[in-house]
PDB file of C-alpha atoms in Angstrom:
ATOM      1  CA  UNK X   1      18.024  18.410  45.848  1.00 45.00           C
ATOM      2  CA  UNK X   2      14.606  17.298  47.076  1.00 47.00           C
ATOM      3  CA  UNK X   3      12.899  19.232  44.287  1.00 49.00           C
ATOM      4  CA  UNK X   4      15.291  17.722  41.739  1.00 44.00           C
ATOM      5  CA  UNK X   5      14.411  14.225  42.959  1.00 50.00           C
ATOM      6  CA  UNK X   6      10.686  15.006  42.728  1.00 54.00           C
ATOM      7  CA  UNK X   7      11.192  16.366  39.219  1.00 46.00           C
ATOM      8  CA  UNK X   8      13.156  13.279  38.143  1.00 52.00           C
ATOM      9  CA  UNK X   9      10.435  11.003  39.550  1.00 54.00           C
ATOM     10  CA  UNK X  10       7.708  13.010  37.787  1.00 53.00           C
ATOM     11  CA  UNK X  11       9.479  12.886  34.402  1.00 54.00           C
ATOM     12  CA  UNK X  12      10.181   9.155  34.747  1.00 52.00           C
ATOM     13  CA  UNK X  13       6.527   8.463  35.536  1.00 54.00           C
ATOM     14  CA  UNK X  14       5.440  10.563  32.558  1.00 52.00           C
ATOM     15  CA  UNK X  15       7.815   8.727  30.244  1.00 50.00           C
ATOM     16  CA  UNK X  16       6.436   5.388  31.418  1.00 47.00           C
ATOM     17  CA  UNK X  17       2.875   6.624  30.875  1.00 52.00           C
ATOM     18  CA  UNK X  18       3.687   7.903  27.369  1.00 50.00           C
ATOM     19  CA  UNK X  19       5.370   4.633  26.459  1.00 49.00           C
ATOM     20  CA  UNK X  20       2.314   2.768  27.694  1.00 51.00           C
ATOM     21  CA  UNK X  21       0.056   5.022  25.595  1.00 47.00           C
ATOM     22  CA  UNK X  22       2.077   4.381  22.438  1.00 47.00           C
ATOM     23  CA  UNK X  23       2.257   0.669  23.133  1.00 48.00           C
ATOM     24  CA  UNK X  24      -1.491   0.466  23.749  1.00 46.00           C
ATOM     25  CA  UNK X  25      -2.193   2.307  20.514  1.00 43.00           C
ATOM     26  CA  UNK X  26       0.123   0.006  18.595  1.00 45.00           C
ATOM     27  CA  UNK X  27      -1.501  -3.046  20.180  1.00 42.00           C
ATOM     28  CA  UNK X  28      -4.957  -1.756  19.291  1.00 41.00           C
ATOM     29  CA  UNK X  29      -3.882  -1.162  15.725  1.00 40.00           C
ATOM     30  CA  UNK X  30      -2.386  -4.637  15.503  1.00 38.00           C
ATOM     31  CA  UNK X  31      -5.498  -6.202  17.012  1.00 40.00           C
ATOM     32  CA  UNK X  32      -7.853  -4.509  14.573  1.00 37.00           C
ATOM     33  CA  UNK X  33      -8.858  -6.787  11.719  1.00 37.00           C
ATOM     34  CA  UNK X  34      -6.882  -6.228   8.535  1.00 36.00           C
ATOM     35  CA  UNK X  35      -8.529  -6.398   5.107  1.00 36.00           C
ATOM     36  CA  UNK X  36      -6.987  -9.835   4.528  1.00 38.00           C
ATOM     37  CA  UNK X  37      -8.288 -11.168   7.833  1.00 36.00           C
ATOM     38  CA  UNK X  38     -11.878 -10.050   7.521  1.00 35.00           C
ATOM     39  CA  UNK X  39     -14.571 -12.654   7.241  1.00 37.00           C
ATOM     40  CA  UNK X  40     -16.068 -11.017   4.188  1.00 38.00           C
ATOM     41  CA  UNK X  41     -12.879 -11.243   2.179  1.00 39.00           C
ATOM     42  CA  UNK X  42     -12.296 -14.828   3.169  1.00 43.00           C
ATOM     43  CA  UNK X  43     -15.825 -15.790   2.154  1.00 45.00           C
ATOM     44  CA  UNK X  44     -15.465 -14.427  -1.364  1.00 61.00           C
ATOM     45  CA  UNK X  45     -14.763 -16.917  -4.095  1.00 86.00           C
ATOM     46  CA  UNK X  46     -11.435 -16.285  -5.796  1.00 89.00           C
ATOM     47  CA  UNK X  47     -11.812 -15.314  -9.472  1.00 93.00           C
ATOM     48  CA  UNK X  48     -11.019 -17.981 -12.026  1.00 94.00           C
ATOM     49  CA  UNK X  49     -10.784 -15.743 -15.083  1.00 94.00           C
ATOM     50  CA  UNK X  50      -9.079 -12.528 -16.136  1.00 95.00           C
ATOM     51  CA  UNK X  51     -10.151  -9.567 -18.213  1.00 95.00           C
ATOM     52  CA  UNK X  52      -8.605  -8.702 -21.566  1.00 94.00           C
ATOM     53  CA  UNK X  53      -8.478  -4.891 -21.170  1.00 94.00           C
ATOM     54  CA  UNK X  54      -8.636  -2.151 -18.549  1.00 95.00           C
ATOM     55  CA  UNK X  55     -12.410  -1.930 -18.923  1.00 93.00           C
ATOM     56  CA  UNK X  56     -12.978  -5.643 -18.428  1.00 95.00           C
ATOM     57  CA  UNK X  57     -10.359  -6.207 -15.707  1.00 96.00           C
ATOM     58  CA  UNK X  58     -11.427  -8.797 -13.136  1.00 95.00           C
ATOM     59  CA  UNK X  59     -11.767  -7.362  -9.581  1.00 95.00           C
ATOM     60  CA  UNK X  60      -9.707  -9.082  -6.886  1.00 95.00           C
ATOM     61  CA  UNK X  61      -8.858  -8.292  -3.268  1.00 93.00           C
ATOM     62  CA  UNK X  62      -5.708  -8.320  -1.184  1.00 92.00           C
ATOM     63  CA  UNK X  63      -4.355 -11.769  -0.289  1.00 93.00           C
ATOM     64  CA  UNK X  64      -6.759 -13.403  -2.724  1.00 93.00           C
ATOM     65  CA  UNK X  65      -5.239 -15.805  -5.239  1.00 95.00           C
ATOM     66  CA  UNK X  66      -6.827 -15.316  -8.648  1.00 96.00           C
ATOM     67  CA  UNK X  67      -6.368 -17.839 -11.437  1.00 96.00           C
ATOM     68  CA  UNK X  68      -7.113 -17.828 -15.140  1.00 96.00           C
ATOM     69  CA  UNK X  69      -6.667 -20.061 -18.126  1.00 95.00           C
ATOM     70  CA  UNK X  70      -5.469 -18.245 -21.238  1.00 95.00           C
ATOM     71  CA  UNK X  71      -3.591 -18.556 -24.488  1.00 94.00           C
ATOM     72  CA  UNK X  72      -0.008 -17.442 -24.958  1.00 94.00           C
ATOM     73  CA  UNK X  73      -0.132 -13.924 -26.348  1.00 93.00           C
ATOM     74  CA  UNK X  74      -3.281 -12.833 -24.460  1.00 95.00           C
ATOM     75  CA  UNK X  75      -3.279  -9.735 -22.260  1.00 97.00           C
ATOM     76  CA  UNK X  76      -4.623 -10.611 -18.803  1.00 97.00           C
ATOM     77  CA  UNK X  77      -5.990  -7.875 -16.531  1.00 97.00           C
ATOM     78  CA  UNK X  78      -7.023  -7.756 -12.866  1.00 97.00           C
ATOM     79  CA  UNK X  79      -7.900  -4.742 -10.699  1.00 96.00           C
ATOM     80  CA  UNK X  80      -7.734  -4.279  -6.914  1.00 94.00           C
ATOM     81  CA  UNK X  81      -8.099  -1.414  -4.398  1.00 93.00           C
ATOM     82  CA  UNK X  82      -4.984  -0.068  -2.653  1.00 92.00           C
ATOM     83  CA  UNK X  83      -5.365   2.502   0.119  1.00 88.00           C
ATOM     84  CA  UNK X  84      -3.094   5.292   1.334  1.00 85.00           C
ATOM     85  CA  UNK X  85      -0.109   4.184   3.409  1.00 84.00           C
ATOM     86  CA  UNK X  86       0.014   0.715   1.859  1.00 88.00           C
ATOM     87  CA  UNK X  87       3.061  -0.900   0.294  1.00 91.00           C
ATOM     88  CA  UNK X  88       1.613  -3.364  -2.173  1.00 94.00           C
ATOM     89  CA  UNK X  89       3.391  -6.337  -3.696  1.00 96.00           C
ATOM     90  CA  UNK X  90       1.965  -8.195  -6.683  1.00 97.00           C
ATOM     91  CA  UNK X  91       3.116 -11.701  -7.555  1.00 97.00           C
ATOM     92  CA  UNK X  92       2.273 -13.746 -10.639  1.00 97.00           C
ATOM     93  CA  UNK X  93       3.003 -17.284 -11.733  1.00 97.00           C
ATOM     94  CA  UNK X  94       2.522 -18.656 -15.238  1.00 96.00           C
ATOM     95  CA  UNK X  95       2.441 -22.418 -15.760  1.00 96.00           C
ATOM     96  CA  UNK X  96       3.757 -23.062 -19.260  1.00 95.00           C
ATOM     97  CA  UNK X  97       2.883 -25.774 -21.798  1.00 93.00           C
ATOM     98  CA  UNK X  98       4.997 -28.947 -21.835  1.00 93.00           C
ATOM     99  CA  UNK X  99       8.528 -28.351 -23.176  1.00 91.00           C
ATOM    100  CA  UNK X 100       7.868 -30.777 -26.032  1.00 91.00           C
ATOM    101  CA  UNK X 101       5.138 -28.455 -27.333  1.00 91.00           C
ATOM    102  CA  UNK X 102       7.264 -25.307 -27.258  1.00 92.00           C
ATOM    103  CA  UNK X 103       9.732 -24.032 -29.809  1.00 91.00           C
ATOM    104  CA  UNK X 104      11.915 -21.740 -27.683  1.00 92.00           C
ATOM    105  CA  UNK X 105      12.227 -19.483 -24.655  1.00 94.00           C
ATOM    106  CA  UNK X 106       9.525 -16.989 -23.680  1.00 95.00           C
ATOM    107  CA  UNK X 107       9.681 -13.681 -21.817  1.00 96.00           C
ATOM    108  CA  UNK X 108       6.813 -12.597 -19.577  1.00 97.00           C
ATOM    109  CA  UNK X 109       6.111  -9.195 -18.031  1.00 97.00           C
ATOM    110  CA  UNK X 110       4.028  -7.989 -15.086  1.00 97.00           C
ATOM    111  CA  UNK X 111       2.880  -4.344 -15.158  1.00 96.00           C
ATOM    112  CA  UNK X 112       0.892  -2.359 -12.576  1.00 96.00           C
ATOM    113  CA  UNK X 113      -1.096   0.800 -13.401  1.00 96.00           C
ATOM    114  CA  UNK X 114      -2.884   3.196 -11.063  1.00 92.00           C
ATOM    115  CA  UNK X 115      -6.415   4.589 -11.412  1.00 89.00           C
ATOM    116  CA  UNK X 116      -5.186   7.134 -13.966  1.00 89.00           C
ATOM    117  CA  UNK X 117      -3.635   4.274 -15.948  1.00 92.00           C
ATOM    118  CA  UNK X 118      -0.138   5.504 -15.227  1.00 92.00           C
ATOM    119  CA  UNK X 119       2.369   2.671 -15.197  1.00 94.00           C
ATOM    120  CA  UNK X 120       3.902   2.477 -11.741  1.00 94.00           C
ATOM    121  CA  UNK X 121       7.553   1.726 -11.145  1.00 92.00           C
ATOM    122  CA  UNK X 122       8.559  -1.243  -9.008  1.00 93.00           C
ATOM    123  CA  UNK X 123      10.859  -0.686  -6.044  1.00 92.00           C
ATOM    124  CA  UNK X 124      12.132  -4.219  -6.438  1.00 91.00           C
ATOM    125  CA  UNK X 125      11.105  -7.553  -7.872  1.00 92.00           C
ATOM    126  CA  UNK X 126      11.463  -9.453 -11.125  1.00 91.00           C
ATOM    127  CA  UNK X 127       8.962  -7.573 -13.257  1.00 93.00           C
ATOM    128  CA  UNK X 128      10.203  -9.160 -16.492  1.00 95.00           C
ATOM    129  CA  UNK X 129      11.579 -12.674 -16.628  1.00 95.00           C
ATOM    130  CA  UNK X 130      12.522 -15.151 -19.331  1.00 95.00           C
ATOM    131  CA  UNK X 131      11.663 -18.837 -19.180  1.00 93.00           C
ATOM    132  CA  UNK X 132      13.838 -21.392 -20.921  1.00 94.00           C
ATOM    133  CA  UNK X 133      12.328 -23.846 -23.367  1.00 91.00           C
ATOM    134  CA  UNK X 134      12.344 -26.606 -20.750  1.00 92.00           C
ATOM    135  CA  UNK X 135      11.019 -24.459 -17.865  1.00 94.00           C
ATOM    136  CA  UNK X 136       7.744 -25.602 -16.325  1.00 94.00           C
ATOM    137  CA  UNK X 137       6.717 -22.165 -15.047  1.00 95.00           C
ATOM    138  CA  UNK X 138       7.840 -18.567 -14.589  1.00 96.00           C
ATOM    139  CA  UNK X 139       7.282 -16.345 -11.548  1.00 96.00           C
ATOM    140  CA  UNK X 140       7.244 -12.553 -11.476  1.00 97.00           C
ATOM    141  CA  UNK X 141       6.766  -9.928  -8.771  1.00 96.00           C
ATOM    142  CA  UNK X 142       6.501  -6.165  -8.389  1.00 96.00           C
ATOM    143  CA  UNK X 143       6.707  -4.239  -5.105  1.00 96.00           C
ATOM    144  CA  UNK X 144       5.219  -0.785  -5.508  1.00 94.00           C
ATOM    145  CA  UNK X 145       6.162   2.415  -3.780  1.00 92.00           C
ATOM    146  CA  UNK X 146       4.126   3.514  -0.758  1.00 90.00           C
ATOM    147  CA  UNK X 147       0.710   4.817  -1.760  1.00 89.00           C
ATOM    148  CA  UNK X 148       0.395   8.446  -0.706  1.00 84.00           C
ATOM    149  CA  UNK X 149      -2.788  10.153   0.445  1.00 81.00           C
ATOM    150  CA  UNK X 150      -2.065  13.193  -1.725  1.00 80.00           C
ATOM    151  CA  UNK X 151       0.559  14.398  -4.214  1.00 78.00           C
ATOM    152  CA  UNK X 152       1.419  17.398  -6.352  1.00 76.00           C
ATOM    153  CA  UNK X 153      -0.099  17.534  -9.836  1.00 74.00           C
ATOM    154  CA  UNK X 154       3.308  17.167 -11.487  1.00 77.00           C
ATOM    155  CA  UNK X 155       4.283  14.126  -9.433  1.00 80.00           C
ATOM    156  CA  UNK X 156       3.864  10.519 -10.462  1.00 83.00           C
ATOM    157  CA  UNK X 157       3.345   9.298  -6.911  1.00 85.00           C
ATOM    158  CA  UNK X 158       1.020   6.314  -6.447  1.00 88.00           C
ATOM    159  CA  UNK X 159      -2.333   7.485  -5.062  1.00 88.00           C
ATOM    160  CA  UNK X 160      -5.172   5.574  -3.371  1.00 90.00           C
ATOM    161  CA  UNK X 161      -7.656   3.927  -5.689  1.00 91.00           C
ATOM    162  CA  UNK X 162      -7.825   1.137  -8.250  1.00 93.00           C
ATOM    163  CA  UNK X 163      -4.639  -0.576  -9.372  1.00 95.00           C
ATOM    164  CA  UNK X 164      -4.614  -2.587 -12.579  1.00 97.00           C
ATOM    165  CA  UNK X 165      -2.430  -5.661 -12.976  1.00 97.00           C
ATOM    166  CA  UNK X 166      -1.456  -6.698 -16.494  1.00 97.00           C
ATOM    167  CA  UNK X 167       0.293  -9.953 -17.317  1.00 97.00           C
ATOM    168  CA  UNK X 168       1.430 -10.867 -20.807  1.00 96.00           C
ATOM    169  CA  UNK X 169       4.199 -12.448 -22.854  1.00 96.00           C
ATOM    170  CA  UNK X 170       6.494  -9.948 -24.558  1.00 95.00           C
ATOM    171  CA  UNK X 171       8.884 -12.218 -26.462  1.00 94.00           C
ATOM    172  CA  UNK X 172       8.366 -15.697 -27.899  1.00 92.00           C
ATOM    173  CA  UNK X 173       8.558 -17.784 -31.036  1.00 91.00           C
ATOM    174  CA  UNK X 174       5.695 -17.187 -33.439  1.00 92.00           C
ATOM    175  CA  UNK X 175       4.975 -20.925 -33.418  1.00 92.00           C
ATOM    176  CA  UNK X 176       4.172 -20.738 -29.701  1.00 92.00           C
ATOM    177  CA  UNK X 177       1.375 -18.168 -30.021  1.00 93.00           C
ATOM    178  CA  UNK X 178      -1.965 -19.486 -28.857  1.00 93.00           C
ATOM    179  CA  UNK X 179      -0.663 -22.315 -26.704  1.00 94.00           C
ATOM    180  CA  UNK X 180      -2.595 -22.770 -23.425  1.00 95.00           C
ATOM    181  CA  UNK X 181      -1.131 -21.418 -20.180  1.00 96.00           C
ATOM    182  CA  UNK X 182      -2.373 -21.149 -16.596  1.00 97.00           C
ATOM    183  CA  UNK X 183      -1.873 -17.857 -14.714  1.00 97.00           C
ATOM    184  CA  UNK X 184      -2.018 -17.119 -10.983  1.00 97.00           C
ATOM    185  CA  UNK X 185      -1.942 -13.648  -9.436  1.00 97.00           C
ATOM    186  CA  UNK X 186      -1.892 -12.577  -5.792  1.00 96.00           C
ATOM    187  CA  UNK X 187      -1.405  -9.169  -4.151  1.00 95.00           C
ATOM    188  CA  UNK X 188      -0.526  -8.307  -0.557  1.00 94.00           C
ATOM    189  CA  UNK X 189       0.125  -5.066   1.286  1.00 91.00           C
ATOM    190  CA  UNK X 190       1.812  -3.841   4.453  1.00 89.00           C
ATOM    191  CA  UNK X 191       1.317  -0.580   6.343  1.00 83.00           C
ATOM    192  CA  UNK X 192       4.201   1.862   5.876  1.00 74.00           C
ATOM    193  CA  UNK X 193       3.371   3.781   9.059  1.00 66.00           C
ATOM    194  CA  UNK X 194       3.446   7.482   9.838  1.00 62.00           C
ATOM    195  CA  UNK X 195       6.929   8.006   8.429  1.00 60.00           C
ATOM    196  CA  UNK X 196       5.387   7.972   4.941  1.00 59.00           C
ATOM    197  CA  UNK X 197       2.286  10.028   5.777  1.00 62.00           C
ATOM    198  CA  UNK X 198       1.648  13.366   4.076  1.00 62.00           C
ATOM    199  CA  UNK X 199      -0.446  16.378   5.054  1.00 62.00           C
ATOM    200  CA  UNK X 200      -3.253  16.157   2.541  1.00 64.00           C
ATOM    201  CA  UNK X 201      -5.751  13.820   0.966  1.00 69.00           C
ATOM    202  CA  UNK X 202      -7.656  13.320  -2.256  1.00 72.00           C
ATOM    203  CA  UNK X 203     -11.290  14.358  -2.376  1.00 68.00           C
ATOM    204  CA  UNK X 204     -12.009  10.866  -3.722  1.00 77.00           C
ATOM    205  CA  UNK X 205      -9.902   7.784  -4.474  1.00 80.00           C
ATOM    206  CA  UNK X 206      -8.898   7.188  -8.094  1.00 84.00           C
ATOM    207  CA  UNK X 207     -11.530   4.604  -8.900  1.00 86.00           C
ATOM    208  CA  UNK X 208     -12.716   4.812 -12.518  1.00 82.00           C
ATOM    209  CA  UNK X 209     -16.488   4.836 -12.739  1.00 69.00           C
ATOM    210  CA  UNK X 210     -16.933   5.719  -9.058  1.00 61.00           C
ATOM    211  CA  UNK X 211     -15.387   9.190  -8.697  1.00 42.00           C
ATOM    212  CA  UNK X 212     -18.200  10.954 -10.520  1.00 40.00           C
ATOM    213  CA  UNK X 213     -21.704  11.383  -9.173  1.00 36.00           C
ATOM    214  CA  UNK X 214     -23.190  11.641 -12.670  1.00 37.00           C
ATOM    215  CA  UNK X 215     -25.147   8.475 -13.513  1.00 41.00           C
ATOM    216  CA  UNK X 216     -24.044   6.622 -16.637  1.00 43.00           C
ATOM    217  CA  UNK X 217     -26.489   5.323 -19.235  1.00 44.00           C
ATOM    218  CA  UNK X 218     -27.053   1.616 -18.787  1.00 44.00           C
ATOM    219  CA  UNK X 219     -25.911   0.804 -22.305  1.00 45.00           C
ATOM    220  CA  UNK X 220     -22.768   2.951 -22.311  1.00 41.00           C
ATOM    221  CA  UNK X 221     -19.257   1.561 -22.234  1.00 41.00           C
ATOM    222  CA  UNK X 222     -18.608   3.359 -18.923  1.00 40.00           C
ATOM    223  CA  UNK X 223     -21.558   1.525 -17.363  1.00 41.00           C
ATOM    224  CA  UNK X 224     -19.856  -1.759 -18.221  1.00 44.00           C
ATOM    225  CA  UNK X 225     -16.848  -0.855 -16.039  1.00 43.00           C
ATOM    226  CA  UNK X 226     -16.325  -3.785 -13.609  1.00 45.00           C
ATOM    227  CA  UNK X 227     -17.318  -3.090  -9.982  1.00 44.00           C
ATOM    228  CA  UNK X 228     -14.768  -0.239  -9.807  1.00 44.00           C
ATOM    229  CA  UNK X 229     -12.615  -2.480  -7.603  1.00 49.00           C
ATOM    230  CA  UNK X 230     -14.699  -2.115  -4.437  1.00 70.00           C
ATOM    231  CA  UNK X 231     -13.220  -0.124  -1.573  1.00 73.00           C
ATOM    232  CA  UNK X 232     -10.929  -1.948   0.870  1.00 73.00           C
ATOM    233  CA  UNK X 233     -12.591  -3.621   3.838  1.00 68.00           C
ATOM    234  CA  UNK X 234     -13.237  -0.848   6.334  1.00 65.00           C
ATOM    235  CA  UNK X 235     -13.464   1.826   3.632  1.00 67.00           C
ATOM    236  CA  UNK X 236     -10.986   4.310   2.213  1.00 69.00           C
ATOM    237  CA  UNK X 237      -8.879   6.068   4.835  1.00 68.00           C
ATOM    238  CA  UNK X 238      -7.659   8.765   2.408  1.00 49.00           C
ATOM    239  CA  UNK X 239      -4.568   9.156   4.571  1.00 46.00           C
ATOM    240  CA  UNK X 240      -6.205  11.106   7.408  1.00 52.00           C
ATOM    241  CA  UNK X 241      -4.810   8.870  10.186  1.00 56.00           C
ATOM    242  CA  UNK X 242      -1.285   7.725  10.910  1.00 57.00           C
ATOM    243  CA  UNK X 243       0.780   6.911  13.980  1.00 62.00           C
ATOM    244  CA  UNK X 244       2.336  10.377  13.704  1.00 61.00           C
ATOM    245  CA  UNK X 245      -0.637  11.600  15.764  1.00 66.00           C
ATOM    246  CA  UNK X 246       0.467   9.382  18.658  1.00 71.00           C
ATOM    247  CA  UNK X 247       4.073  10.548  18.645  1.00 65.00           C
ATOM    248  CA  UNK X 248       2.993  14.181  18.221  1.00 73.00           C
ATOM    249  CA  UNK X 249       0.912  13.861  21.397  1.00 78.00           C
ATOM    250  CA  UNK X 250       3.784  12.141  23.222  1.00 80.00           C
ATOM    251  CA  UNK X 251       6.176  14.883  22.103  1.00 81.00           C
ATOM    252  CA  UNK X 252       3.782  17.559  23.332  1.00 83.00           C
ATOM    253  CA  UNK X 253       3.546  15.923  26.768  1.00 85.00           C
ATOM    254  CA  UNK X 254       7.329  15.629  27.036  1.00 87.00           C
ATOM    255  CA  UNK X 255       7.811  19.251  25.979  1.00 87.00           C
ATOM    256  CA  UNK X 256       5.353  20.402  28.659  1.00 87.00           C
ATOM    257  CA  UNK X 257       7.136  18.335  31.306  1.00 87.00           C
ATOM    258  CA  UNK X 258      10.492  19.717  30.208  1.00 87.00           C
ATOM    259  CA  UNK X 259       9.158  23.258  30.555  1.00 86.00           C
ATOM    260  CA  UNK X 260       7.809  22.559  34.042  1.00 86.00           C
ATOM    261  CA  UNK X 261      11.068  20.913  35.053  1.00 83.00           C
ATOM    262  CA  UNK X 262      13.146  23.813  33.776  1.00 82.00           C
ATOM    263  CA  UNK X 263      11.017  26.278  35.694  1.00 80.00           C
ATOM    264  CA  UNK X 264      11.296  24.312  38.937  1.00 79.00           C
ATOM    265  CA  UNK X 265      15.058  23.968  38.593  1.00 81.00           C
ATOM    266  CA  UNK X 266      15.689  27.656  37.896  1.00 81.00           C
ATOM    267  CA  UNK X 267      13.245  29.361  40.262  1.00 74.00           C
ATOM    268  CA  UNK X 268      15.247  28.402  43.393  1.00 62.00           C
ATOM    269  CA  UNK X 269      13.962  27.706  46.884  1.00 58.00           C
ATOM    270  CA  UNK X 270      12.158  31.057  47.258  1.00 58.00           C
ATOM    271  CA  UNK X 271      14.512  32.299  50.030  1.00 59.00           C
ATOM    272  CA  UNK X 272      17.346  34.795  49.572  1.00 59.00           C
ATOM    273  CA  UNK X 273      20.751  33.203  48.991  1.00 57.00           C
ATOM    274  CA  UNK X 274      22.334  35.335  51.807  1.00 59.00           C
ATOM    275  CA  UNK X 275      20.893  36.279  55.136  1.00 59.00           C
ATOM    276  CA  UNK X 276      22.615  39.093  57.140  1.00 66.00           C
ATOM    277  CA  UNK X 277      23.679  38.330  60.719  1.00 69.00           C
ATOM    278  CA  UNK X 278      20.792  38.600  63.161  1.00 64.00           C
ATOM    279  CA  UNK X 279      18.152  38.287  60.443  1.00 56.00           C
TER     280      UNK X 279
END
């Protein structure tokens, strides 16, 4: 019984130590500066214009509100970096002309494309929304799937790299084409954690104009690619780290303790169970 008590005390102490290790790691991760909290991102001036194509998309960063004045019917493009393990949400707001200047309802759409220009599906959010003739504005949102560090060639999984945001009107009266509107776009991201991690990573993030080491001629169209949506603050992780490492280590410690405990419980006291008389 004494050995059982010692074993119980040892396992309890180990469990407390493992819990403290996991808690300390989580606290350290929470205390580390996020891309949105870095001084560099906060010091950047938010863009006040949008591109009109993939090649001229305006670079933005997470938690940065970008604005642009445009005409109804224009295609507005922004581009931002999204790293592995992130669940990004893009929100857009369009301030419409006065109701007296409009001739009917309008329908707006928010699309998100990855670095390969594949349109990404939204897990939830109002990606397409109609605004009545008397509406002052329309708001749209798109929450993407978790960005994976690596995927099979046949899969359409979102991968780390540049993500293009496109905002445009898809249905309106012909008389309303060209009327001035004001657009606002903002993107945010949360960490999905180790539950969404995969064993693999890309050799390079999908950033057009930055994945090739071959220099481009200064006058070429490729050289005019905008800033390749600079890497996130802190660089690209490429999915090599996740909290699965912590729980794998904790599981290994617990398995070792269970093996030691099983051995101590089954080996006995070391003395024979029966002693003959006079022994």
